[in-house]
């Protein structure tokens, strides 16, 4: 059973001018929002790329190690491959929590102020 979307709002919001966008972009509040996003996203991106490259390099150059059987027909390469998926989902979940707790409230405050609600 699909949930129906609420009807579109008939309330008209004031459209910000280009000068207002520039003013907000230069504000300390927007700078803090951008810093909060970057301080979370950039290190995790670098760490994940390094982890992925380690997997690729080990697969290419350490075949003996990656082929080591851990139990049954499960080897190191398989475990590392599965861990790639696990870390992808964990990072997405962690970012979602970070955005909901730290980014979304700041962004909503800026948006509300720009639309004339504050």
Tab-separated table of N, CA, C and O in Angstrom:
chain	number	residue	atom	x	y	z
A	1	UNK	N	0.853	-1.164	0.000
A	1	UNK	CA	0.000	0.000	0.000
A	1	UNK	C	0.900	1.229	0.000
A	1	UNK	O	1.713	1.419	0.894
A	2	UNK	N	0.749	2.071	-0.991
A	2	UNK	CA	1.590	3.256	-1.124
A	2	UNK	C	0.961	4.420	-0.365
A	2	UNK	O	-0.258	4.614	-0.381
A	3	UNK	N	1.806	5.171	0.286
A	3	UNK	CA	1.336	6.358	0.994
A	3	UNK	C	1.185	7.499	-0.008
A	3	UNK	O	2.029	7.677	-0.880
A	4	UNK	N	0.124	8.235	0.132
A	4	UNK	CA	-0.092	9.356	-0.770
A	4	UNK	C	0.690	10.563	-0.282
A	4	UNK	O	0.798	10.817	0.910
A	5	UNK	N	1.235	11.309	-1.234
A	5	UNK	CA	1.968	12.520	-0.903
A	5	UNK	C	0.970	13.612	-0.531
A	5	UNK	O	-0.144	13.648	-1.066
A	6	UNK	N	1.345	14.493	0.377
A	6	UNK	CA	0.440	15.588	0.726
A	6	UNK	C	0.270	16.516	-0.473
A	6	UNK	O	1.147	16.589	-1.335
A	7	UNK	N	-0.852	17.214	-0.541
A	7	UNK	CA	-1.044	18.120	-1.667
A	7	UNK	C	-0.003	19.241	-1.627
A	7	UNK	O	0.496	19.597	-0.561
A	8	UNK	N	0.336	19.783	-2.788
A	8	UNK	CA	1.329	20.855	-2.805
A	8	UNK	C	0.833	22.068	-2.024
A	8	UNK	O	-0.356	22.365	-1.998
A	9	UNK	N	1.759	22.721	-1.380
A	9	UNK	CA	1.425	23.885	-0.573
A	9	UNK	C	0.995	25.035	-1.483
A	9	UNK	O	1.589	25.283	-2.531
A	10	UNK	N	-0.037	25.747	-1.058
A	10	UNK	CA	-0.472	26.920	-1.820
A	10	UNK	C	0.219	28.178	-1.302
A	10	UNK	O	0.048	29.247	-1.861
A	11	UNK	N	0.993	28.014	-0.240
A	11	UNK	CA	1.705	29.140	0.346
A	11	UNK	C	2.831	29.571	-0.589
A	11	UNK	O	3.590	28.760	-1.084
A	12	UNK	N	2.914	30.861	-0.837
A	12	UNK	CA	3.939	31.386	-1.735
A	12	UNK	C	5.132	31.856	-0.909
A	12	UNK	O	4.972	32.604	0.042
A	13	UNK	N	6.324	31.373	-1.282
A	13	UNK	CA	7.539	31.797	-0.609
A	13	UNK	C	8.197	32.907	-1.414
A	13	UNK	O	8.159	32.912	-2.640
A	14	UNK	N	8.803	33.813	-0.703
A	14	UNK	CA	9.543	34.892	-1.345
A	14	UNK	C	10.794	34.294	-1.983
A	14	UNK	O	11.510	33.513	-1.368
A	15	UNK	N	11.048	34.630	-3.228
A	15	UNK	CA	12.248	34.154	-3.904
A	15	UNK	C	13.419	35.065	-3.566
A	15	UNK	O	13.328	36.280	-3.744
A	16	UNK	N	14.507	34.503	-3.070
A	16	UNK	CA	15.670	35.336	-2.735
A	16	UNK	C	16.305	35.922	-3.993
A	16	UNK	O	16.291	35.326	-5.065
A	17	UNK	N	16.891	37.072	-3.809
A	17	UNK	CA	17.599	37.731	-4.908
A	17	UNK	C	19.017	37.177	-4.990
A	17	UNK	O	19.514	36.586	-4.020
A	18	UNK	N	19.694	37.378	-6.109
A	18	UNK	CA	21.089	36.936	-6.201
A	18	UNK	C	21.978	37.561	-5.119
A	18	UNK	O	22.884	36.910	-4.611
A	19	UNK	N	21.677	38.802	-4.752
A	19	UNK	CA	22.458	39.457	-3.689
A	19	UNK	C	22.259	38.759	-2.349
A	19	UNK	O	23.195	38.618	-1.562
A	20	UNK	N	21.027	38.299	-2.089
A	20	UNK	CA	20.750	37.578	-0.843
A	20	UNK	C	21.472	36.235	-0.821
A	20	UNK	O	21.990	35.814	0.219
A	21	UNK	N	21.518	35.556	-1.970
A	21	UNK	CA	22.263	34.303	-2.053
A	21	UNK	C	23.740	34.540	-1.752
A	21	UNK	O	24.368	33.787	-1.008
A	22	UNK	N	24.290	35.596	-2.323
A	22	UNK	CA	25.704	35.916	-2.098
A	22	UNK	C	25.949	36.247	-0.632
A	22	UNK	O	26.940	35.804	-0.046
A	23	UNK	N	25.030	37.012	-0.040
A	23	UNK	CA	25.162	37.381	1.367
A	23	UNK	C	25.147	36.144	2.266
A	23	UNK	O	25.961	36.014	3.186
A	24	UNK	N	24.231	35.216	1.984
A	24	UNK	CA	24.150	33.982	2.780
A	24	UNK	C	25.397	33.139	2.569
A	24	UNK	O	25.948	32.568	3.508
A	25	UNK	N	25.860	33.050	1.323
A	25	UNK	CA	27.055	32.257	1.025
A	25	UNK	C	28.266	32.775	1.788
A	25	UNK	O	29.121	31.999	2.197
A	26	UNK	N	28.336	34.058	2.013
A	26	UNK	CA	29.465	34.656	2.721
A	26	UNK	C	29.271	34.698	4.229
A	26	UNK	O	30.176	35.112	4.962
A	27	UNK	N	28.112	34.248	4.715
A	27	UNK	CA	27.826	34.316	6.148
A	27	UNK	C	28.590	33.246	6.923
A	27	UNK	O	28.971	32.204	6.382
A	28	UNK	N	28.782	33.500	8.201
A	28	UNK	CA	29.462	32.543	9.082
A	28	UNK	C	28.623	31.269	9.242
A	28	UNK	O	29.169	30.169	9.337
A	29	UNK	N	27.307	31.424	9.250
A	29	UNK	CA	26.415	30.269	9.416
A	29	UNK	C	26.565	29.297	8.243
A	29	UNK	O	26.650	28.087	8.432
A	30	UNK	N	26.614	29.827	7.020
A	30	UNK	CA	26.781	28.976	5.848
A	30	UNK	C	28.179	28.369	5.833
A	30	UNK	O	28.362	27.209	5.466
A	31	UNK	N	29.176	29.152	6.241
A	31	UNK	CA	30.536	28.632	6.329
A	31	UNK	C	30.636	27.468	7.300
A	31	UNK	O	31.320	26.480	7.041
A	32	UNK	N	29.930	27.561	8.418
A	32	UNK	CA	29.916	26.468	9.400
A	32	UNK	C	29.226	25.235	8.830
A	32	UNK	O	29.683	24.114	9.044
A	33	UNK	N	28.141	25.439	8.095
A	33	UNK	CA	27.455	24.319	7.446
A	33	UNK	C	28.388	23.626	6.457
A	33	UNK	O	28.501	22.400	6.448
A	34	UNK	N	29.071	24.404	5.661
A	34	UNK	CA	29.996	23.842	4.670
A	34	UNK	C	31.154	23.112	5.361
A	34	UNK	O	31.540	22.022	4.961
A	35	UNK	N	31.699	23.710	6.427
A	35	UNK	CA	32.787	23.056	7.183
A	35	UNK	C	32.331	21.749	7.810
A	35	UNK	O	33.051	20.755	7.792
A	36	UNK	N	31.131	21.751	8.341
A	36	UNK	CA	30.596	20.544	8.971
A	36	UNK	C	30.451	19.416	7.947
A	36	UNK	O	30.775	18.264	8.240
A	37	UNK	N	29.980	19.764	6.762
A	37	UNK	CA	29.849	18.758	5.707
A	37	UNK	C	31.218	18.261	5.261
A	37	UNK	O	31.458	17.061	5.180
A	38	UNK	N	32.109	19.189	4.971
A	38	UNK	CA	33.430	18.807	4.456
A	38	UNK	C	34.250	18.032	5.477
A	38	UNK	O	34.960	17.092	5.111
A	39	UNK	N	34.161	18.402	6.744
A	39	UNK	CA	34.961	17.709	7.758
A	39	UNK	C	34.505	16.269	7.948
A	39	UNK	O	35.245	15.445	8.467
A	40	UNK	N	33.292	15.974	7.542
A	40	UNK	CA	32.795	14.605	7.612
A	40	UNK	C	33.027	13.872	6.295
A	40	UNK	O	33.560	12.767	6.279
A	41	UNK	N	32.628	14.488	5.195
A	41	UNK	CA	32.625	13.802	3.898
A	41	UNK	C	34.023	13.578	3.326
A	41	UNK	O	34.306	12.499	2.800
A	42	UNK	N	34.896	14.562	3.398
A	42	UNK	CA	36.205	14.417	2.764
A	42	UNK	C	37.067	13.327	3.399
A	42	UNK	O	37.596	12.478	2.694
A	43	UNK	N	37.226	13.293	4.727
A	43	UNK	CA	38.038	12.214	5.314
A	43	UNK	C	37.465	10.822	5.046
A	43	UNK	O	38.217	9.883	4.777
A	44	UNK	N	36.145	10.686	5.107
A	44	UNK	CA	35.551	9.379	4.829
A	44	UNK	C	35.739	8.979	3.374
A	44	UNK	O	35.964	7.805	3.077
A	45	UNK	N	35.660	9.940	2.480
A	45	UNK	CA	35.876	9.644	1.059
A	45	UNK	C	37.300	9.173	0.823
A	45	UNK	O	37.533	8.163	0.145
A	46	UNK	N	38.266	9.883	1.391
A	46	UNK	CA	39.671	9.502	1.239
A	46	UNK	C	39.913	8.119	1.849
A	46	UNK	O	40.574	7.269	1.244
A	47	UNK	N	39.366	7.876	3.034
A	47	UNK	CA	39.552	6.581	3.693
A	47	UNK	C	38.938	5.454	2.866
A	47	UNK	O	39.557	4.389	2.707
A	48	UNK	N	37.740	5.680	2.314
A	48	UNK	CA	37.115	4.616	1.541
A	48	UNK	C	37.876	4.353	0.250
A	48	UNK	O	38.047	3.196	-0.153
A	49	UNK	N	38.343	5.402	-0.412
A	49	UNK	CA	39.118	5.203	-1.646
A	49	UNK	C	40.411	4.441	-1.343
A	49	UNK	O	40.803	3.545	-2.091
A	50	UNK	N	41.057	4.785	-0.233
A	50	UNK	CA	42.279	4.070	0.156
A	50	UNK	C	41.972	2.593	0.426
A	50	UNK	O	42.717	1.699	0.003
A	51	UNK	N	40.871	2.327	1.113
A	51	UNK	CA	40.461	0.958	1.421
A	51	UNK	C	40.156	0.203	0.129
A	51	UNK	O	40.561	-0.946	-0.036
A	52	UNK	N	39.478	0.850	-0.810
A	52	UNK	CA	39.161	0.207	-2.086
A	52	UNK	C	40.435	-0.071	-2.885
A	52	UNK	O	40.602	-1.156	-3.437
A	53	UNK	N	41.346	0.905	-2.932
A	53	UNK	CA	42.598	0.704	-3.663
A	53	UNK	C	43.445	-0.397	-3.027
A	53	UNK	O	44.110	-1.158	-3.740
A	54	UNK	N	43.429	-0.497	-1.705
A	54	UNK	CA	44.134	-1.583	-1.034
A	54	UNK	C	43.580	-2.930	-1.516
A	54	UNK	O	44.352	-3.837	-1.837
A	55	UNK	N	42.274	-3.030	-1.588
A	55	UNK	CA	41.627	-4.261	-2.071
A	55	UNK	C	42.060	-4.579	-3.497
A	55	UNK	O	42.435	-5.710	-3.809
A	56	UNK	N	42.030	-3.582	-4.373
A	56	UNK	CA	42.405	-3.789	-5.773
A	56	UNK	C	43.883	-4.170	-5.878
A	56	UNK	O	44.248	-5.109	-6.597
A	57	UNK	N	44.747	-3.438	-5.176
A	57	UNK	CA	46.182	-3.722	-5.252
A	57	UNK	C	46.514	-5.102	-4.687
A	57	UNK	O	47.325	-5.840	-5.268
A	58	UNK	N	45.909	-5.454	-3.574
A	58	UNK	CA	46.138	-6.794	-3.023
A	58	UNK	C	45.630	-7.873	-3.981
A	58	UNK	O	46.277	-8.908	-4.137
A	59	UNK	N	44.512	-7.614	-4.627
A	59	UNK	CA	43.979	-8.589	-5.586
A	59	UNK	C	44.923	-8.783	-6.758
A	59	UNK	O	45.066	-9.886	-7.279
A	60	UNK	N	45.583	-7.703	-7.181
A	60	UNK	CA	46.487	-7.785	-8.331
A	60	UNK	C	47.870	-8.303	-7.981
A	60	UNK	O	48.463	-9.049	-8.761
A	61	UNK	N	48.389	-7.880	-6.842
A	61	UNK	CA	49.797	-8.150	-6.546
A	61	UNK	C	50.041	-9.104	-5.385
A	61	UNK	O	51.178	-9.457	-5.119
A	62	UNK	N	49.026	-9.483	-4.651
A	62	UNK	CA	49.210	-10.401	-3.525
A	62	UNK	C	48.227	-11.564	-3.660
A	62	UNK	O	47.442	-11.849	-2.749
A	63	UNK	N	48.294	-12.224	-4.803
A	63	UNK	CA	47.380	-13.330	-5.087
A	63	UNK	C	47.461	-14.451	-4.074
A	63	UNK	O	46.447	-15.040	-3.716
A	64	UNK	N	48.665	-14.718	-3.607
A	64	UNK	CA	48.826	-15.774	-2.615
A	64	UNK	C	48.102	-15.451	-1.321
A	64	UNK	O	47.409	-16.299	-0.746
A	65	UNK	N	48.254	-14.218	-0.860
A	65	UNK	CA	47.580	-13.785	0.369
A	65	UNK	C	46.066	-13.768	0.176
A	65	UNK	O	45.321	-14.281	1.011
A	66	UNK	N	45.615	-13.185	-0.930
A	66	UNK	CA	44.173	-13.074	-1.165
A	66	UNK	C	43.532	-14.440	-1.393
A	66	UNK	O	42.354	-14.615	-1.132
A	67	UNK	N	44.317	-15.402	-1.869
A	67	UNK	CA	43.795	-16.740	-2.104
A	67	UNK	C	43.813	-17.626	-0.879
A	67	UNK	O	43.355	-18.772	-0.927
A	68	UNK	N	44.331	-17.128	0.223
A	68	UNK	CA	44.390	-17.907	1.461
A	68	UNK	C	42.985	-18.269	1.919
A	68	UNK	O	42.143	-17.395	2.121
A	69	UNK	N	42.757	-19.565	2.058
A	69	UNK	CA	41.433	-20.016	2.501
A	69	UNK	C	41.307	-19.838	4.002
A	69	UNK	O	42.180	-20.223	4.777
A	70	UNK	N	40.220	-19.219	4.415
A	70	UNK	CA	39.970	-18.977	5.830
A	70	UNK	C	39.167	-20.123	6.436
A	70	UNK	O	39.495	-20.621	7.507
A	71	UNK	N	38.106	-20.520	5.762
A	71	UNK	CA	37.317	-21.686	6.168
A	71	UNK	C	36.508	-22.136	4.965
A	71	UNK	O	35.953	-21.324	4.233
A	72	UNK	N	36.530	-23.413	4.711
A	72	UNK	CA	35.842	-23.957	3.539
A	72	UNK	C	36.399	-23.351	2.256
A	72	UNK	O	37.603	-23.297	2.060
A	73	UNK	N	35.525	-22.896	1.391
A	73	UNK	CA	35.932	-22.247	0.156
A	73	UNK	C	35.969	-20.726	0.276
A	73	UNK	O	36.047	-20.022	-0.723
A	74	UNK	N	35.881	-20.207	1.478
A	74	UNK	CA	35.908	-18.764	1.715
A	74	UNK	C	37.363	-18.332	1.882
A	74	UNK	O	38.052	-18.785	2.789
A	75	UNK	N	37.807	-17.424	0.996
A	75	UNK	CA	39.183	-16.944	1.096
A	75	UNK	C	39.215	-15.463	1.466
A	75	UNK	O	38.176	-14.810	1.593
A	76	UNK	N	40.418	-14.939	1.644
A	76	UNK	CA	40.608	-13.547	2.056
A	76	UNK	C	39.993	-12.597	1.033
A	76	UNK	O	39.357	-11.598	1.397
A	77	UNK	N	40.169	-12.853	-0.255
A	77	UNK	CA	39.632	-11.980	-1.297
A	77	UNK	C	38.108	-11.866	-1.195
A	77	UNK	O	37.553	-10.765	-1.327
A	78	UNK	N	37.451	-12.982	-0.950
A	78	UNK	CA	35.992	-12.958	-0.820
A	78	UNK	C	35.570	-12.118	0.384
A	78	UNK	O	34.645	-11.303	0.295
A	79	UNK	N	36.244	-12.321	1.502
A	79	UNK	CA	35.912	-11.566	2.718
A	79	UNK	C	36.135	-10.072	2.489
A	79	UNK	O	35.287	-9.251	2.838
A	80	UNK	N	37.271	-9.701	1.865
A	80	UNK	CA	37.523	-8.288	1.574
A	80	UNK	C	36.465	-7.725	0.622
A	80	UNK	O	36.039	-6.579	0.773
A	81	UNK	N	36.062	-8.514	-0.359
A	81	UNK	CA	35.030	-8.068	-1.296
A	81	UNK	C	33.707	-7.800	-0.603
A	81	UNK	O	33.053	-6.785	-0.850
A	82	UNK	N	33.307	-8.701	0.282
A	82	UNK	CA	32.070	-8.508	1.035
A	82	UNK	C	32.205	-7.286	1.948
A	82	UNK	O	31.265	-6.492	2.089
A	83	UNK	N	33.371	-7.114	2.550
A	83	UNK	CA	33.586	-5.955	3.421
A	83	UNK	C	33.504	-4.635	2.660
A	83	UNK	O	33.151	-3.604	3.242
A	84	UNK	N	33.799	-4.645	1.359
A	84	UNK	CA	33.614	-3.438	0.553
A	84	UNK	C	32.139	-3.016	0.570
A	84	UNK	O	31.832	-1.835	0.730
A	85	UNK	N	31.244	-3.972	0.401
A	85	UNK	CA	29.817	-3.663	0.437
A	85	UNK	C	29.382	-3.220	1.827
A	85	UNK	O	28.626	-2.260	1.978
A	86	UNK	N	29.877	-3.918	2.839
A	86	UNK	CA	29.510	-3.578	4.215
A	86	UNK	C	29.938	-2.158	4.545
A	86	UNK	O	29.151	-1.373	5.096
A	87	UNK	N	31.179	-1.795	4.203
A	87	UNK	CA	31.644	-0.438	4.510
A	87	UNK	C	30.871	0.606	3.713
A	87	UNK	O	30.598	1.691	4.229
A	88	UNK	N	30.486	0.288	2.495
A	88	UNK	CA	29.683	1.239	1.712
A	88	UNK	C	28.371	1.537	2.415
A	88	UNK	O	27.984	2.703	2.561
A	89	UNK	N	27.674	0.498	2.863
A	89	UNK	CA	26.404	0.705	3.547
A	89	UNK	C	26.596	1.380	4.900
A	89	UNK	O	25.786	2.231	5.289
A	90	UNK	N	27.653	1.043	5.624
A	90	UNK	CA	27.910	1.702	6.907
A	90	UNK	C	28.194	3.187	6.733
A	90	UNK	O	27.706	4.012	7.513
A	91	UNK	N	28.977	3.531	5.731
A	91	UNK	CA	29.271	4.943	5.489
A	91	UNK	C	28.001	5.696	5.108
A	91	UNK	O	27.765	6.815	5.583
A	92	UNK	N	27.168	5.101	4.257
A	92	UNK	CA	25.911	5.752	3.877
A	92	UNK	C	25.009	5.957	5.092
A	92	UNK	O	24.416	7.031	5.270
A	93	UNK	N	24.918	4.936	5.939
A	93	UNK	CA	24.107	5.049	7.154
A	93	UNK	C	24.661	6.112	8.087
A	93	UNK	O	23.924	6.934	8.620
A	94	UNK	N	25.981	6.120	8.278
A	94	UNK	CA	26.629	7.081	9.165
A	94	UNK	C	26.444	8.496	8.638
A	94	UNK	O	26.153	9.422	9.393
A	95	UNK	N	26.594	8.691	7.323
A	95	UNK	CA	26.397	10.015	6.752
A	95	UNK	C	24.945	10.465	6.910
A	95	UNK	O	24.684	11.629	7.212
A	96	UNK	N	24.005	9.570	6.739
A	96	UNK	CA	22.597	9.908	6.903
A	96	UNK	C	22.320	10.412	8.317
A	96	UNK	O	21.613	11.408	8.505
A	97	UNK	N	22.878	9.740	9.292
A	97	UNK	CA	22.717	10.186	10.693
A	97	UNK	C	23.380	11.531	10.927
A	97	UNK	O	22.825	12.398	11.599
A	98	UNK	N	24.585	11.700	10.380
A	98	UNK	CA	25.312	12.968	10.523
A	98	UNK	C	24.515	14.106	9.888
A	98	UNK	O	24.370	15.174	10.484
A	99	UNK	N	23.999	13.873	8.682
A	99	UNK	CA	23.241	14.915	7.991
A	99	UNK	C	21.976	15.282	8.761
A	99	UNK	O	21.657	16.467	8.910
A	100	UNK	N	21.268	14.282	9.248
A	100	UNK	CA	20.033	14.545	9.984
A	100	UNK	C	20.297	15.306	11.278
A	100	UNK	O	19.509	16.177	11.664
A	101	UNK	N	21.402	15.003	11.939
A	101	UNK	CA	21.686	15.625	13.232
A	101	UNK	C	22.374	16.982	13.109
A	101	UNK	O	22.082	17.898	13.882
A	102	UNK	N	23.268	17.123	12.140
A	102	UNK	CA	24.092	18.332	12.109
A	102	UNK	C	23.872	19.220	10.892
A	102	UNK	O	23.941	20.438	11.001
A	103	UNK	N	23.634	18.630	9.731
A	103	UNK	CA	23.550	19.431	8.508
A	103	UNK	C	22.132	19.932	8.239
A	103	UNK	O	21.936	21.115	7.933
A	104	UNK	N	21.161	19.057	8.326
A	104	UNK	CA	19.791	19.420	7.973
A	104	UNK	C	19.227	20.566	8.820
A	104	UNK	O	18.601	21.472	8.263
A	105	UNK	N	19.425	20.578	10.145
A	105	UNK	CA	18.886	21.709	10.921
A	105	UNK	C	19.508	23.045	10.505
A	105	UNK	O	18.797	24.054	10.409
A	106	UNK	N	20.812	23.053	10.255
A	106	UNK	CA	21.470	24.298	9.827
A	106	UNK	C	20.973	24.729	8.453
A	106	UNK	O	20.696	25.910	8.218
A	107	UNK	N	20.861	23.775	7.539
A	107	UNK	CA	20.386	24.092	6.193
A	107	UNK	C	18.932	24.573	6.231
A	107	UNK	O	18.567	25.515	5.515
A	108	UNK	N	18.110	23.950	7.045
A	108	UNK	CA	16.709	24.358	7.153
A	108	UNK	C	16.589	25.769	7.730
A	108	UNK	O	15.742	26.556	7.290
A	109	UNK	N	17.437	26.100	8.703
A	109	UNK	CA	17.417	27.454	9.272
A	109	UNK	C	17.790	28.488	8.215
A	109	UNK	O	17.148	29.543	8.118
A	110	UNK	N	18.795	28.198	7.423
A	110	UNK	CA	19.201	29.117	6.359
A	110	UNK	C	18.080	29.250	5.330
A	110	UNK	O	17.736	30.360	4.906
A	111	UNK	N	17.491	28.139	4.939
A	111	UNK	CA	16.415	28.143	3.940
A	111	UNK	C	15.214	28.938	4.446
A	111	UNK	O	14.653	29.770	3.712
A	112	UNK	N	14.832	28.703	5.680
A	112	UNK	CA	13.683	29.418	6.249
A	112	UNK	C	13.935	30.917	6.280
A	112	UNK	O	13.058	31.703	5.932
A	113	UNK	N	15.136	31.296	6.691
A	113	UNK	CA	15.468	32.723	6.734
A	113	UNK	C	15.452	33.338	5.344
A	113	UNK	O	14.944	34.443	5.151
A	114	UNK	N	15.961	32.610	4.369
A	114	UNK	CA	15.987	33.156	3.004
A	114	UNK	C	14.593	33.269	2.397
A	114	UNK	O	14.342	34.146	1.582
A	115	UNK	N	13.689	32.378	2.784
A	115	UNK	CA	12.341	32.423	2.250
A	115	UNK	C	11.445	33.382	3.017
A	115	UNK	O	10.253	33.486	2.749
A	116	UNK	N	12.026	34.072	3.975
A	116	UNK	CA	11.273	35.094	4.696
A	116	UNK	C	10.526	34.586	5.897
A	116	UNK	O	9.674	35.278	6.426
A	117	UNK	N	10.848	33.377	6.359
A	117	UNK	CA	10.135	32.817	7.513
A	117	UNK	C	10.732	33.194	8.846
A	117	UNK	O	10.210	32.867	9.881
A	118	UNK	N	11.871	33.900	8.827
A	118	UNK	CA	12.510	34.243	10.097
A	118	UNK	C	12.601	35.741	10.269
A	118	UNK	O	12.572	36.511	9.381
